Amino acid sequence: MNTQVIADQMNKDFVLAVEGLTVSFDGFKAVNDLSFYVDENEIRVIIGPNGAGKTTVLDLICGRTKATTGSIRFKDRELTTMKEHEIVRAGVGRKFQNPSIYEDLTVFENLEISYPKGRSVVGALTFRRDAAVKGRVHEVAETIFLADQLDQRAEYLSHGQKQWLEIGMLLIQDPELLMLDEPVAGMSVSERKKTAELLNTIIKDRSVIVIEHDMKFVEDIAHKVTVLHQGKILSEGSMAKVQADPKVIEVYLGH
Amino acid sequence: MTQSGRTFFLRPRDAIGIVILAVLLLVILPLALDNFRLQFVGKYLTYAFVALGLVLCWGYAGILSLGQGVFFGLGGYCMAMYLKLEASSVENTKIQSTPGIPDFMDWNQITSLPWFWEPFRSFGFTTLAVIVVPAIFAFIVGFAMFKRRVGGVYFAIITQALAAILTILIIGQQGYTGGINGITDLRTLHGWDIRTDSAKTVLYFVCVGLLLACILIAYFVKSSKLGRILVAMRDKEDRVRFSGYDVASFKVFVFCLAASLSAIGGAMFTLQVGFMSPSFVGIVPSIEMVIYTAVGGRLSILGAIYGTLLVNWAKTSFSESFPELWLFGLGGLFIAVVLLFPNGIAGLWQTYVAPRLGPLFSDKPKAAVRTAATPPASPSGPVAPAAAE
Ligand SMILES: Nc1ncnc2c1ncn2[C@@H]1O[C@H](COP(=O)(O)OP(=O)(O)OP(=O)(O)O)[C@@H](O)[C@H]1O
Ligand SMILES: [Mg+2]
C-alpha cells in the first residue's frame, strides 16, 4: 500500500497514526482495517451514518475498547497496549457522546478533579487547592461561559452547559489530542453558535478529532473530513472533496 | 465546599457535630447511665466503626459490601488471640494435657501452639495485626475484584460469600479457632483484669476516643480530593477513568480503609465484651451493619454513628420484650428507610431540622432538598454504566 509506505516514512510528523485497526464484536466488524493519520494541530472531523463505527474508533483510541488487530500510535507510543488512565496521562482527552459530568459535585469540583495533578491515591489525599489550581479553574470556567456558576451543583446546569462543562474538564487537562463525540448534539441554535466559538478557541495548539452530524458545523471547523461507513473509510479529504464524492452522497449526505 | 476553599478539613458545622457527639459519649451518657447500660453503649459503639467504614465505602464510593463482619471478626479475633494466650499461661492451664496452650486446643488434641498463633504473644504485633491483617485481606479481595471491574451487585454477593466462607472456616477449624463457641474466657491485658467494672469503664472511654479519632480520619478523607473522586466515581466511573485516574486503586483504597476501621471496632468489641465468636463474622451481622448505616444515613459520617446507636438500642429494648419479633422489626425498618428516607436520619435532619437552625448547620436549601430526594448510586452492574456511548 502506497500510503502506508509514505506514512511509515513520515511517522514522526503525525500526532496520531492508526493502521490496520480492526475490532470485531462476536464476529461483527464494527471497525474494519481502518487506517488514518492526524497531523499536528489538525482538526479532523469524522462523519458517517448511524452505526458507522465512529464512536467505536474513539473508544479504541482511548482504550475503552481493545482492538482485535491493528495499531494506534500516538507520538510514537503504542496505545493499544496501554491502560485507559495511562493513555489520558500521555495526552489524549476524550469527550463522551452524552454529557458525562459529576452531577453531585459543583462546577468547581468537576473542573478540579480534571486538573492534571494528584492523580494517585496519595496524591489525591494530599492534593491542595492552591492558587495555581484555583487560577486555572477560574480561567477555564471563563472560557466555557460558567464563571458565575462555579458553586452550582452540576446537576442544575442546562444540557448545553453540561456539554460545555465536559469540554472544560478536557481543556483543563490540556491534552495534545482532543477527541469530541458530537459536541453540539441536542443544543439550541444559540448554544450551538457559542459552542462553535468555544471550540474555535480551544482547538488551537492541539490536534482534534470531532465526530459530528451537523454539516454546517463541520464546514465551519474541519481541516479534513473522514467519512466512515460500515467500519471502513468511504472517503477522505477536504470538505469540498468529500461533499462532491458520489459514494458519500449516496450513503450519507443524500439522506 | 466552596471554590474559596478551606484551609482546614472540618467545616464549622462538622466540628460542632463532633463536639456534640463527644460530649454525649464522654459526659452525658456516662453520667446518665449505670455501668451495665454504659457497657451496652460501649458494645454498640464497636459496630459504629463498621458503619463509619460503610459510609466511606458504600455511601461515598458506591461500593456495597455485605461482608464487613469479616473485617470486624478479623480484628476481633486478632485481639482475642492475644488475650487468650495471656489467659493460657502454664500456671492457668496446668490441668490440661498440654499446659500453656488455649483450652480449646487442648480439647481438640492439639499438642503445640500453631505457628500463626505464636506472634500474638506480643501486644505490639497484635495491635498492628488488628489494623493490617484485615487491610491485607481487603487488598487481596479488592485488587482481584476491582482490577477485573467487578462491581455493584456482583461485588456485594462476593463479599457475602466471603462472610459465609470465613464463618464456615472458623467453625470447622475448631482446634485452631475455638470453633462455634469462639474464643472465650479472656481475662487480662498485660496483667490488667479487663473483666472488672472499672476496667470496662476505662475501655468504654478508650473506645469512644478511638471512634472520635476514626471520625476525624473519615472527615479528612471525605474532604480531600480523594473524597470527591469517590463521589465522582460513584456517579460516572468512566469519566473519572478518562480523566487519568486508575479507578480500581481508589476503590481498593477505600475498601481497605473501611476494613481497617471495622477491625478496630472488632478489637474493641473483644476487649469490652470479653470474647469473640463466628456469630459476629457471618452474613447476618454483616447485613445488620449495613442497616445501621442506612438508618443513620449512608452519606453522613455522624449519622451512621447515631443510626448504629439507635438501632442497637431498639434491638436491645425490643429483644428484651419480644425477642422473636426483632428480625421482622429490623427488616421492616430497613425497607422503610430505603423507600421513604433514602438518606436516613441524617437526611431527615438535613431536610427538616438543620434549615431551621440557620446557615451554620445547613446547605443551601435547594441542594439539601434535592440531595434527600435522589437516592445515589445504587449498586450498579459489573461494567460501569457511564453515560458514554
Ligand atoms: N461493545 C459493543 N458490543 C457490540 N457491538 C457494538 C459495541 N459497540 C458498538 N457496537 C456496534 O458497532 C457499531 C458501530 O457503533 P458506533 O457506536 O461506533 O456507531 P456510531 O458511528 O458512533 O453511530 P452514531 O452516529 O449513532 O453515534 C454499531 O452497530 C454498534 O451496535
Ligand atoms: Mg456514536
XYZ file of C-alpha atoms and ligand atoms in Angstrom:
676
model
C 0.000 0.000 0.000
C 1.429 3.280 -1.111
C 0.009 5.465 1.631
C 1.307 3.035 4.193
C 4.869 3.377 2.978
C 4.667 7.130 2.912
C 3.135 7.145 6.341
C 5.864 4.980 7.791
C 8.482 7.322 6.452
C 6.829 10.351 7.920
C 5.709 8.767 11.143
C 7.283 11.304 13.416
C 5.214 14.098 11.978
C 1.910 12.519 12.806
C 0.414 13.014 16.209
C -1.801 10.005 15.671
C -1.230 7.111 13.298
C -3.967 4.499 13.113
C -3.050 1.488 10.986
C -4.966 -1.645 10.075
C -7.297 -1.168 13.011
C -9.988 -3.813 13.341
C -12.363 -4.649 16.143
C -14.856 -7.408 15.986
C -17.783 -7.847 18.353
C -18.764 -11.518 18.170
C -17.763 -11.656 14.531
C -19.306 -8.293 13.615
C -16.555 -5.944 12.499
C -17.592 -2.544 13.805
C -14.264 -1.136 12.615
C -12.632 -2.922 9.718
C -8.979 -2.499 8.698
C -9.025 1.223 9.265
C -6.017 3.459 8.674
C -5.790 7.202 9.034
C -3.304 9.805 10.192
C -3.819 13.007 12.121
C -1.318 15.837 11.852
C -0.135 18.223 14.473
C -2.712 20.995 15.044
C -5.068 19.387 12.584
C -8.808 19.389 13.082
C -10.198 16.161 11.733
C -13.916 15.610 11.515
C -15.335 12.098 11.268
C -18.776 11.828 9.747
C -20.905 8.914 8.682
C -24.325 7.340 9.100
C -25.529 5.949 12.437
C -23.722 2.792 13.401
C -20.826 3.501 11.034
C -18.340 2.895 13.845
C -17.383 6.492 14.644
C -17.764 6.234 18.393
C -16.050 2.860 18.320
C -12.974 4.450 16.723
C -12.730 6.891 19.626
C -13.294 4.036 22.088
C -10.368 2.206 20.519
C -8.051 5.190 20.619
C -8.748 5.963 24.264
C -8.523 2.321 25.348
C -12.158 1.827 26.264
C -12.418 -0.954 23.698
C -9.496 -3.228 22.935
C -8.576 -3.632 19.274
C -8.709 -7.087 17.735
C -5.817 -6.239 15.432
C -4.019 -3.143 14.252
C -2.003 -0.410 15.818
C -2.644 3.060 17.172
C 0.427 5.179 17.655
C 0.280 8.474 19.477
C 3.516 10.427 19.210
C 5.268 7.085 18.698
C 3.717 5.423 21.719
C 1.610 2.358 21.060
C -1.787 2.973 22.662
C -3.360 -0.430 22.060
C -1.424 -1.974 24.939
C -1.834 0.895 27.398
C -4.430 1.257 30.150
C -7.072 3.955 29.882
C -5.606 6.233 32.539
C -2.136 5.888 31.043
C -3.474 6.955 27.661
C -5.053 10.010 29.274
C -1.818 10.843 31.063
C 0.037 10.502 27.764
C -2.079 13.388 26.479
C -5.290 12.072 24.945
C -8.546 13.641 26.142
C -11.983 12.411 25.226
C -15.500 13.790 25.469
C -18.343 11.328 25.510
C -21.392 11.471 23.292
C -23.755 12.191 26.180
C -22.632 14.845 28.614
C -20.660 12.945 31.216
C -20.120 15.086 34.298
C -20.356 14.563 38.036
C -23.868 15.670 38.962
C -23.315 15.536 42.729
C -20.350 17.879 42.630
C -20.130 21.590 41.959
C -18.844 23.017 38.697
C -15.659 23.977 40.509
C -15.159 20.458 41.831
C -15.873 18.947 38.434
C -13.103 21.034 36.919
C -10.763 20.490 39.857
C -10.960 16.699 39.544
C -9.918 17.022 35.928
C -6.907 19.175 36.811
C -3.895 17.027 35.958
C -2.300 16.814 39.389
C -2.704 14.437 42.329
C -3.942 11.522 40.262
C -2.618 8.769 42.527
C -4.304 7.747 45.782
C -1.692 9.506 47.907
C -1.634 12.458 45.531
C -5.394 12.836 45.833
C -5.283 12.649 49.637
C -2.644 15.336 49.864
C -3.875 17.496 46.982
C -4.073 21.145 47.957
C -6.414 23.625 46.364
C -3.685 26.178 45.856
C -3.638 29.416 43.909
C -2.461 27.706 40.721
C -5.406 25.294 40.792
C -7.940 27.990 41.562
C -6.496 30.278 38.932
C -6.670 27.601 36.271
C -10.216 26.567 37.219
C -11.391 30.171 37.013
C -9.649 30.647 33.708
C -11.292 27.573 32.199
C -14.670 28.443 33.709
C -14.389 31.808 31.988
C -13.724 30.117 28.657
C -16.696 27.757 28.951
C -19.128 30.523 29.993
C -19.603 29.108 33.501
C -17.592 31.563 35.587
C -20.633 32.616 37.619
C -21.818 29.032 38.163
C -18.736 27.665 39.934
C -20.548 26.869 43.190
C -23.567 25.408 41.446
C -24.135 21.683 41.657
C -23.580 20.370 38.135
C -26.954 18.625 38.004
C -28.686 22.013 37.852
C -26.937 23.043 34.645
C -28.771 23.062 31.323
C -27.948 20.427 28.735
C -25.756 22.832 26.810
C -23.952 23.984 29.932
C -23.236 20.367 30.823
C -21.652 19.839 27.414
C -19.519 22.924 27.952
C -18.546 21.746 31.397
C -17.335 18.469 29.993
C -15.378 20.317 27.322
C -13.925 22.437 30.131
C -12.952 19.304 32.024
C -10.945 18.227 28.989
C -9.495 21.647 28.453
C -8.085 21.770 31.978
C -6.206 18.525 31.218
C -4.560 20.347 28.318
C -4.422 17.240 26.092
C -2.376 17.171 22.917
C -5.063 15.171 21.197
C -8.643 16.108 21.933
C -11.486 13.852 20.839
C -15.056 15.147 20.869
C -18.080 12.971 20.206
C -20.980 15.060 18.851
C -20.272 18.182 20.908
C -23.241 20.162 19.581
C -25.846 17.403 19.570
C -29.060 18.373 21.319
C -28.128 22.028 21.570
C -30.266 25.036 20.800
C -29.239 27.296 17.936
C -27.704 29.906 20.210
C -25.882 27.305 22.295
C -24.585 25.774 19.095
C -23.164 29.069 17.960
C -21.495 29.623 21.284
C -20.083 26.102 21.208
C -18.574 26.629 17.754
C -16.967 29.756 19.106
C -15.741 27.807 22.151
C -14.315 25.024 20.025
C -12.532 27.520 17.847
C -10.725 28.900 20.874
C -9.804 25.555 22.430
C -8.599 23.737 19.342
C -5.597 25.978 18.981
C -2.243 24.329 19.582
C -3.561 20.788 19.636
C -4.883 18.100 17.340
C -8.585 17.475 17.459
C -10.838 14.683 16.265
C -14.504 15.635 16.161
C -17.462 13.420 15.364
C -20.389 15.458 14.163
C -23.545 15.134 12.127
C -24.216 18.853 11.767
C -22.864 19.660 8.292
C -22.893 23.401 8.756
C -20.801 22.971 11.875
C -18.438 20.550 10.122
C -17.879 23.006 7.294
C -17.001 25.692 9.800
C -14.302 23.827 11.626
C -12.938 20.894 9.614
C -9.470 20.904 8.102
C -10.022 17.438 6.761
C -13.016 15.108 6.795
C -13.079 11.317 7.087
C -16.288 9.583 6.081
C -16.874 6.236 7.746
C -19.291 3.628 6.530
C -19.670 0.139 7.950
C -16.385 0.422 9.786
C -14.403 1.440 6.712
C -13.280 4.691 5.196
C -15.580 5.677 2.389
C -13.860 8.897 1.535
C -11.313 11.264 2.987
C -10.116 14.774 2.178
C -11.235 18.361 2.258
C -14.864 19.135 2.948
C -15.412 20.156 -0.669
C -13.883 16.966 -1.983
C -15.887 14.757 0.342
C -19.128 16.564 -0.388
C -18.626 16.039 -4.080
C -17.867 12.328 -3.717
C -20.784 10.349 -5.234
C -20.292 7.449 -2.799
C -20.644 9.823 0.143
C -23.715 11.424 -1.333
C -25.249 8.034 -1.820
C -24.778 6.596 1.680
C -24.779 9.684 3.822
C -25.321 13.187 2.536
C -28.148 12.260 0.219
C -30.420 11.295 3.114
C -17.041 23.112 49.954
C -16.978 26.299 48.017
C -14.453 27.443 45.493
C -12.958 29.716 48.127
C -11.517 26.514 49.535
C -10.888 25.643 53.143
C -7.589 25.526 54.870
C -8.982 23.137 57.495
C -10.689 19.866 56.689
C -13.647 20.347 59.043
C -16.441 22.766 58.280
C -17.694 24.621 61.388
C -20.835 22.519 61.171
C -18.844 19.262 61.235
C -16.744 20.449 64.151
C -19.877 21.335 66.134
C -21.358 17.929 65.301
C -18.250 16.114 66.511
C -18.134 18.145 69.726
C -21.811 17.378 70.421
C -21.194 13.674 69.843
C -18.096 13.771 72.050
C -19.985 15.467 74.880
C -22.809 12.956 74.563
C -20.496 9.945 74.642
C -17.906 11.202 77.097
C -20.036 13.172 79.561
C -23.796 12.768 79.243
C -24.089 9.005 78.791
C -21.522 8.085 81.467
C -23.371 10.349 83.910
C -26.867 9.282 82.916
C -26.410 5.516 82.607
C -25.452 2.889 85.145
C -22.407 0.732 84.476
C -24.417 -2.075 82.964
C -26.139 0.194 80.403
C -22.943 2.061 79.625
C -21.303 -1.239 78.726
C -24.089 -1.812 76.240
C -23.385 1.555 74.639
C -19.715 0.609 74.520
C -20.617 -2.552 72.653
C -22.873 -0.669 70.202
C -20.077 1.780 69.523
C -17.836 -1.018 68.295
C -20.347 -1.535 65.450
C -20.207 2.189 64.757
C -16.650 1.700 63.465
C -18.064 -0.624 60.829
C -20.818 1.859 59.964
C -18.189 4.569 59.604
C -16.295 2.425 57.099
C -19.507 1.733 55.225
C -20.238 5.442 54.873
C -16.948 5.884 53.045
C -17.101 2.661 51.070
C -20.810 2.399 50.307
C -22.152 5.918 50.805
C -19.373 7.836 49.103
C -17.770 5.344 46.760
C -20.933 3.355 45.990
C -19.265 0.029 46.801
C -21.726 -2.024 48.802
C -20.025 -4.660 50.907
C -22.238 -7.222 52.594
C -19.258 -8.787 54.294
C -17.936 -6.182 56.704
C -18.404 -8.696 59.518
C -15.350 -10.450 58.075
C -13.162 -7.483 58.954
C -14.870 -6.850 62.276
C -14.206 -10.516 63.032
C -10.589 -10.476 61.862
C -9.856 -7.514 64.132
C -11.751 -9.131 66.968
C -10.006 -12.481 66.554
C -6.544 -10.896 66.432
C -7.233 -9.251 69.786
C -8.854 -12.392 71.168
C -5.804 -14.482 70.236
C -3.556 -12.174 72.219
C -5.850 -12.164 75.251
C -6.359 -15.920 75.059
C -2.636 -16.586 75.051
C -2.256 -14.385 78.087
C -5.112 -16.256 79.785
C -3.500 -19.612 78.907
C -0.284 -19.354 80.881
C 1.215 -22.647 82.020
C 0.103 -21.674 85.506
C -3.527 -21.205 84.482
C -3.700 -24.331 82.341
C -1.730 -26.855 84.361
C -4.663 -29.306 84.457
C -4.551 -29.638 80.634
C -2.699 -32.481 78.949
C -0.597 -29.803 77.217
C -0.347 -26.844 79.569
C 0.332 -23.391 78.125
C -1.914 -23.594 75.072
C -5.510 -22.342 74.847
C -8.025 -24.726 76.416
C -9.970 -25.408 73.216
C -6.778 -26.568 71.505
C -6.179 -28.999 74.295
C -9.741 -30.318 73.969
C -9.068 -30.872 70.272
C -5.956 -32.927 70.896
C -3.588 -30.256 69.661
C -0.297 -30.518 71.474
C 1.602 -27.427 70.475
C 0.685 -23.852 69.644
C 0.110 -23.410 65.862
C 2.727 -21.185 64.209
C 0.297 -18.410 63.326
C -0.674 -18.029 66.973
C 2.928 -17.515 68.040
C 3.329 -13.793 67.125
C 0.152 -12.928 69.030
C 2.096 -13.226 72.262
C 3.274 -9.690 71.523
C 0.845 -6.851 72.189
C 2.662 -4.605 69.713
C 2.284 -7.183 66.977
C -1.360 -7.714 67.882
C -2.184 -4.018 67.672
C -0.527 -3.823 64.296
C -2.224 -7.015 63.126
C -5.665 -5.684 64.100
C -5.257 -2.926 61.520
C -3.012 -4.569 58.934
C -4.352 -8.128 58.618
C -7.876 -7.047 57.582
C -6.390 -4.407 55.288
C -4.231 -7.015 53.537
C -7.209 -9.305 53.189
C -9.315 -6.437 51.809
C -6.483 -5.517 49.470
C -6.311 -9.009 48.002
C -10.079 -9.231 47.552
C -10.403 -5.645 46.331
C -7.479 -5.905 43.936
C -8.769 -9.124 42.412
C -12.296 -7.741 42.017
C -11.801 -4.106 41.099
C -8.994 -4.670 38.609
C -11.369 -7.015 36.821
C -14.060 -4.336 37.058
C -16.325 -6.460 39.187
C -18.648 -4.090 40.973
C -22.148 -3.396 42.159
C -24.354 -6.353 42.954
C -21.687 -8.862 41.945
C -19.237 -7.400 44.377
C -21.857 -7.380 47.141
C -22.604 -11.056 46.546
C -18.929 -11.976 46.590
C -18.368 -10.182 49.899
C -21.371 -12.014 51.264
C -19.893 -15.311 50.132
C -16.638 -14.405 51.877
C -18.527 -13.823 55.109
C -20.109 -17.243 54.767
C -16.810 -18.931 53.905
C -14.927 -17.380 56.800
C -17.672 -18.399 59.231
C -17.566 -21.973 57.989
C -13.781 -21.986 58.173
C -13.737 -20.728 61.753
C -16.376 -23.206 62.850
C -14.687 -26.076 61.016
C -11.179 -25.461 62.340
C -12.195 -25.816 65.961
C -8.734 -26.702 67.179
C -7.224 -23.507 65.809
C -10.097 -21.073 66.258
C -12.269 -22.264 69.100
C -14.977 -23.229 66.634
C -18.579 -22.143 67.054
C -18.080 -21.034 70.645
C -15.360 -18.670 69.589
C -12.517 -17.614 71.816
C -13.865 -17.189 75.300
C -12.735 -16.807 78.877
C -10.458 -13.823 78.203
C -9.091 -12.304 81.379
C -6.240 -9.873 81.365
C -4.453 -7.394 79.145
C -0.832 -7.052 80.197
C -1.862 -8.287 83.601
C -4.715 -5.787 83.854
C -8.003 -7.580 84.573
C -10.437 -6.479 81.862
C -13.437 -8.137 83.494
C -13.924 -5.658 86.313
C -16.426 -2.816 86.161
C -13.714 -0.205 86.438
C -11.752 -1.783 83.564
C -14.891 -1.818 81.450
C -15.447 1.867 82.129
C -11.884 2.638 81.101
C -12.299 0.554 77.945
C -15.511 2.434 77.157
C -13.602 5.703 77.165
C -10.802 4.197 75.079
C -13.409 3.013 72.597
C -15.005 6.475 72.377
C -11.576 8.058 71.975
C -10.689 5.732 69.115
C -14.056 6.268 67.484
C -13.628 10.039 67.583
C -10.151 9.650 66.075
C -11.556 7.461 63.307
C -14.316 10.012 62.692
C -11.648 12.653 62.166
C -9.852 10.361 59.720
C -13.119 9.834 57.856
C -13.699 13.587 57.645
C -10.175 14.101 56.420
C -10.667 11.567 53.636
C -14.090 12.914 52.789
C -12.917 16.495 52.471
C -9.799 15.655 50.477
C -9.856 15.497 46.708
C -9.921 11.731 47.125
C -13.326 12.070 48.795
C -14.650 13.975 45.817
C -13.147 11.442 43.417
C -15.051 8.696 45.239
C -18.314 10.598 44.738
C -17.412 11.245 41.112
C -16.642 7.559 40.562
C -19.960 6.543 42.064
C -21.683 8.742 39.506
C -19.559 8.439 36.335
C -16.841 5.880 36.690
C -15.741 6.142 33.083
C -15.403 9.899 33.208
C -13.037 9.530 36.178
C -11.068 6.845 34.371
C -10.772 9.021 31.289
C -9.623 11.922 33.425
C -6.438 9.977 34.116
C -7.285 8.144 37.335
C -6.754 4.466 37.959
C -10.256 3.880 39.289
C -9.507 0.440 40.720
C -6.775 1.711 43.035
C -9.164 4.232 44.583
C -11.728 1.520 45.189
C -9.116 -0.754 46.710
C -8.009 2.077 48.978
C -11.460 2.871 50.338
C -12.284 -0.810 50.759
C -9.090 -1.364 52.772
C -9.767 1.724 54.864
C -13.280 0.502 55.657
C -11.821 -2.902 56.553
C -9.311 -1.434 58.993
C -11.949 0.747 60.624
C -14.239 -2.261 61.071
C -11.362 -4.245 62.545
C -10.632 -1.606 65.178
C -14.281 -1.938 66.176
C -13.903 -5.713 66.328
C -10.842 -5.483 68.557
C -12.639 -3.088 70.897
C -15.582 -5.482 70.966
C -13.363 -8.327 72.120
C -11.812 -6.158 74.808
C -15.103 -4.842 76.151
C -17.324 -7.888 75.826
C -14.634 -10.416 76.669
C -14.995 -12.890 73.819
C -15.146 -13.185 70.023
C -17.131 -15.752 68.085
C -18.119 -16.563 64.487
C -21.575 -15.133 65.130
C -20.099 -11.656 64.513
C -18.457 -12.625 61.238
C -21.246 -14.089 59.140
C -23.891 -12.855 56.773
C -26.492 -11.758 59.309
C -24.264 -9.425 61.339
C -22.746 -8.074 58.123
C -26.179 -7.156 56.809
C -27.222 -5.724 60.156
C -24.233 -3.398 59.977
C -25.357 -2.186 56.563
C -28.781 -1.488 58.048
C -27.286 0.634 60.840
C -25.550 2.683 58.185
C -28.664 3.003 56.054
C -30.802 4.053 59.009
C -28.275 6.639 60.144
C -27.685 7.858 56.619
C -25.110 6.335 54.357
C -23.852 9.736 53.265
C -23.355 11.038 56.765
C -20.390 10.172 58.948
C -22.080 11.266 62.174
C -25.468 9.980 61.024
C -24.089 6.454 60.786
C -22.914 6.635 64.414
C -26.344 7.726 65.642
C -28.006 5.143 63.402
C -25.904 2.393 64.967
C -26.706 3.555 68.486
C -30.424 3.895 67.808
C -30.937 0.599 66.007
C -28.988 -1.273 68.661
C -30.810 0.473 71.455
C -34.086 -0.517 69.775
C -32.782 -4.031 69.314
C -31.900 -4.399 72.965
C -35.183 -2.972 74.255
C -37.197 -4.918 71.696
C -35.413 -8.201 72.271
C -35.970 -7.908 75.991
C -39.725 -7.940 75.478
C -40.321 -9.627 72.098
C -37.184 -11.474 71.060
C -38.838 -13.326 68.181
C -40.154 -10.123 66.612
C -36.848 -8.296 66.400
C -35.705 -9.573 62.999
C -39.044 -8.588 61.493
C -38.707 -5.195 63.104
C -35.238 -4.765 61.682
C -36.325 -5.865 58.216
C -39.297 -3.510 58.322
C -37.084 -0.661 59.436
C -34.701 -1.264 56.564
C -37.478 -1.320 53.977
C -38.999 1.833 55.444
C -35.682 3.635 55.315
C -34.876 2.574 51.764
C -38.321 3.506 50.469
C -39.107 6.607 52.495
C -35.858 8.113 53.739
C -33.046 7.073 51.428
C -30.632 9.246 53.347
C -31.715 8.002 56.739
C -31.803 10.036 59.900
C -29.128 12.359 58.580
C -31.272 13.087 55.515
C -34.259 13.964 57.714
C -32.034 16.172 59.804
C -30.654 17.953 56.747
C -34.104 18.471 55.259
C -36.267 19.355 58.228
C -34.190 20.341 61.227
C -30.950 21.883 60.033
C -32.532 24.623 57.864
C -34.312 25.938 60.965
C -31.062 26.168 62.856
C -29.566 28.706 60.498
C -26.849 28.798 57.867
C -24.173 27.282 60.100
C -25.989 23.969 60.019
C -27.473 23.656 56.579
C -26.541 23.638 52.946
C -28.284 25.881 50.520
C -31.874 24.660 50.918
C -32.234 23.799 47.253
C -29.305 21.418 47.321
C -30.381 19.854 50.589
C -33.867 19.033 49.347
C -32.507 17.625 46.155
C -29.939 15.511 47.975
C -32.659 13.958 50.063
C -34.740 13.183 47.002
C -32.153 11.391 44.900
C -31.060 8.010 46.090
C -27.452 7.976 44.974
C -25.604 5.167 43.356
C -27.498 2.059 43.992
C -25.266 -0.887 43.210
C -24.684 -0.887 39.520
C -23.848 -3.539 37.026
C -20.493 -5.220 36.584
C -19.379 -2.760 33.965
C -19.756 0.912 34.693
C -22.976 2.163 33.155
C -21.443 5.502 32.341
C -23.456 7.794 30.191
C -20.994 7.344 27.405
C -21.622 5.583 24.199
N -19.398 -3.017 22.820
C -20.071 -3.360 21.696
N -20.519 -4.621 21.527
C -21.176 -4.981 20.412
N -21.451 -4.145 19.393
C -21.040 -2.863 19.494
C -20.334 -2.400 20.664
N -20.046 -1.087 20.494
C -20.562 -0.751 19.301
N -21.154 -1.799 18.702
C -21.773 -1.796 17.373
O -20.847 -1.258 16.477
C -21.495 -0.443 15.521
C -20.874 0.909 15.488
O -21.287 1.634 16.640
P -20.822 3.116 16.936
O -21.419 3.491 18.234
O -19.357 3.211 16.805
O -21.523 3.938 15.767
P -21.530 5.498 15.516
O -20.929 5.701 14.182
O -20.925 6.214 16.639
O -23.084 5.811 15.437
P -23.931 7.078 15.946
O -23.867 8.071 14.879
O -25.288 6.506 16.125
O -23.341 7.508 17.241
C -22.970 -0.442 15.886
O -23.630 -1.377 15.054
C -22.987 -0.893 17.303
O -24.168 -1.591 17.595
Mg -21.624 7.490 18.181
